[in-house]
Short mmCIF file of C-alpha atoms in Angstrom, two decimals:
data_model
loop_
_atom_site.label_atom_id
_atom_site.label_comp_id
_atom_site.label_asym_id
_atom_site.label_seq_id
_atom_site.Cartn_x
_atom_site.Cartn_y
_atom_site.Cartn_z
CA GLN A 250 -114.57 146.54 81.55
CA VAL A 251 -112.24 147.03 78.61
CA GLN A 252 -111.13 150.65 78.38
CA PHE A 253 -108.99 151.72 75.48
CA GLU A 254 -106.40 154.41 76.13
CA GLU A 255 -105.56 156.89 73.38
CA SER A 256 -102.66 159.32 73.59
CA GLY A 257 -100.55 161.54 71.38
CA GLY A 258 -103.01 164.24 70.47
CA GLY A 259 -102.12 167.90 70.54
CA SER A 260 -102.04 171.16 68.64
CA VAL A 261 -100.02 171.55 65.45
CA GLN A 262 -99.92 173.86 62.47
CA THR A 263 -100.99 172.91 58.98
CA GLY A 264 -98.51 170.47 57.50
CA GLY A 265 -97.42 169.14 60.86
CA SER A 266 -97.43 165.57 62.13
CA LEU A 267 -98.70 163.69 65.14
CA ARG A 268 -98.64 160.03 66.13
CA LEU A 269 -101.56 158.70 68.10
CA SER A 270 -101.25 155.57 70.22
CA CYS A 271 -103.94 153.15 71.34
CA THR A 272 -103.46 150.51 73.98
CA VAL A 273 -105.51 148.64 76.58
CA PRO A 274 -104.11 146.81 79.59
CA GLY A 275 -105.04 143.14 79.78
CA PHE A 276 -106.53 142.99 76.28
CA THR A 277 -104.47 141.60 73.38
CA LEU A 278 -105.04 143.98 70.51
CA ASP A 279 -103.45 141.73 67.89
CA TYR A 280 -106.42 139.35 68.01
CA TYR A 281 -108.83 142.02 66.81
CA ALA A 282 -109.47 144.60 64.16
CA ILE A 283 -108.82 148.06 65.56
CA ALA A 284 -110.48 151.14 64.12
CA TRP A 285 -109.60 154.79 64.42
CA LEU A 286 -112.53 157.19 64.30
CA ARG A 287 -112.86 160.91 64.73
CA GLN A 288 -115.54 163.42 65.55
CA ALA A 289 -115.20 167.07 64.69
CA PRO A 290 -117.26 169.75 66.44
CA GLY A 291 -120.82 169.75 65.12
CA LYS A 292 -120.23 166.74 62.89
CA GLY A 293 -120.95 163.06 63.04
CA ARG A 294 -118.44 160.38 63.84
CA GLU A 295 -116.24 159.33 60.91
CA GLY A 296 -114.23 156.18 60.37
CA VAL A 297 -110.63 157.17 59.60
CA SER A 298 -108.84 153.84 59.35
CA CYS A 299 -109.09 150.22 60.37
CA ILE A 300 -106.42 147.55 60.69
CA SER A 301 -107.44 143.92 60.71
CA SER A 302 -105.78 141.36 62.96
CA GLY A 303 -102.51 139.68 61.99
CA GLU A 304 -101.44 140.57 58.46
CA GLY A 305 -104.95 141.55 57.48
CA ARG A 306 -106.19 144.37 55.37
CA ILE A 307 -105.94 148.04 56.28
CA TYR A 308 -108.57 150.57 55.29
CA TYR A 309 -108.30 154.35 55.05
CA ALA A 310 -110.87 157.04 54.45
CA ASP A 311 -110.33 158.89 51.18
CA SER A 312 -109.83 162.10 53.13
CA VAL A 313 -106.69 160.74 54.85
CA LYS A 314 -105.32 158.30 52.27
CA GLY A 315 -101.65 159.00 51.57
CA ARG A 316 -101.29 161.11 54.73
CA PHE A 317 -102.23 158.77 57.59
CA THR A 318 -100.76 155.35 58.34
CA THR A 319 -101.99 152.86 60.90
CA SER A 320 -99.78 150.10 62.24
CA ARG A 321 -99.36 147.68 65.12
CA ASP A 322 -96.55 146.96 67.55
CA ASN A 323 -97.62 143.68 69.07
CA ALA A 324 -94.72 143.60 71.51
CA LYS A 325 -96.05 146.83 73.00
CA ASN A 326 -99.71 145.86 72.51
CA THR A 327 -100.20 149.19 70.79
CA VAL A 328 -101.83 150.40 67.58
CA TYR A 329 -100.62 153.66 66.07
CA LEU A 330 -102.06 156.27 63.78
CA GLN A 331 -99.28 158.29 62.17
CA MET A 332 -100.73 161.51 60.82
CA ASN A 333 -98.68 163.59 58.41
CA SER A 334 -99.45 166.68 56.35
CA LEU A 335 -102.20 167.60 58.77
CA LYS A 336 -104.92 169.99 57.66
CA PRO A 337 -107.35 172.15 59.67
CA GLU A 338 -110.15 169.81 58.61
CA ASP A 339 -108.41 167.00 60.51
CA THR A 340 -109.26 168.81 63.75
CA ALA A 341 -111.34 166.41 65.84
CA VAL A 342 -111.38 164.11 68.82
CA TYR A 343 -109.82 160.82 67.74
CA TYR A 344 -110.87 157.48 69.17
CA CYS A 345 -109.72 153.90 68.82
CA ALA A 346 -112.28 151.15 69.07
CA THR A 347 -112.95 147.51 68.38
CA ASP A 348 -115.96 145.32 67.67
CA THR A 349 -113.90 142.26 68.73
CA LEU A 350 -113.96 140.82 65.20
CA SER A 351 -110.71 139.87 63.51
CA ASN A 352 -111.49 141.62 60.24
CA CYS A 353 -112.50 145.21 59.71
CA ARG A 354 -116.04 146.04 58.65
CA GLY A 355 -114.66 148.60 56.27
CA LEU A 356 -114.75 152.07 57.83
CA SER A 357 -117.91 151.67 59.84
CA SER A 358 -118.59 154.51 62.27
CA SER A 359 -120.79 152.44 64.60
CA GLY A 360 -121.18 148.99 66.09
CA TYR A 361 -118.07 148.97 68.25
CA ASP A 362 -118.02 147.25 71.62
CA PHE A 363 -115.11 148.99 73.28
CA TRP A 364 -113.84 152.55 72.97
CA GLY A 365 -111.38 154.94 74.51
CA GLN A 366 -112.15 158.41 75.81
CA GLY A 367 -110.48 160.04 72.84
CA THR A 368 -107.59 162.39 72.27
CA GLN A 369 -107.96 165.91 70.86
CA VAL A 370 -106.16 166.85 67.66
CA THR A 371 -106.19 170.52 66.70
CA VAL A 372 -104.66 171.76 63.45
CA SER A 373 -104.35 175.49 62.97
CA SER A 374 -103.90 177.29 59.68
#
């Protein structure tokens, strides 16, 4: 069973920053597209970003473009989501996931094979 592990969530004030990390023991993340998704209370799941394998394309939701950056550190087998200029509407549980394809399917919010348990991000005004 492949179980992603997210970390780095927390509580910050508006304008603050957090960096989320996603890793999975025994599973080489660089081979696959890795998506970040979030789910706010009472709302559906939303695709936030996706990074394709290798030097592939990166996608961002319009709501986070210019504020969030996703990247890989293959030596650490980790994918990051750097979140700057956080807003209260960014409050959600954030997940990383993969559908084991090498290229992203845009910012799809479904169809992923493996997920983590999520990390809570809370932004207060």
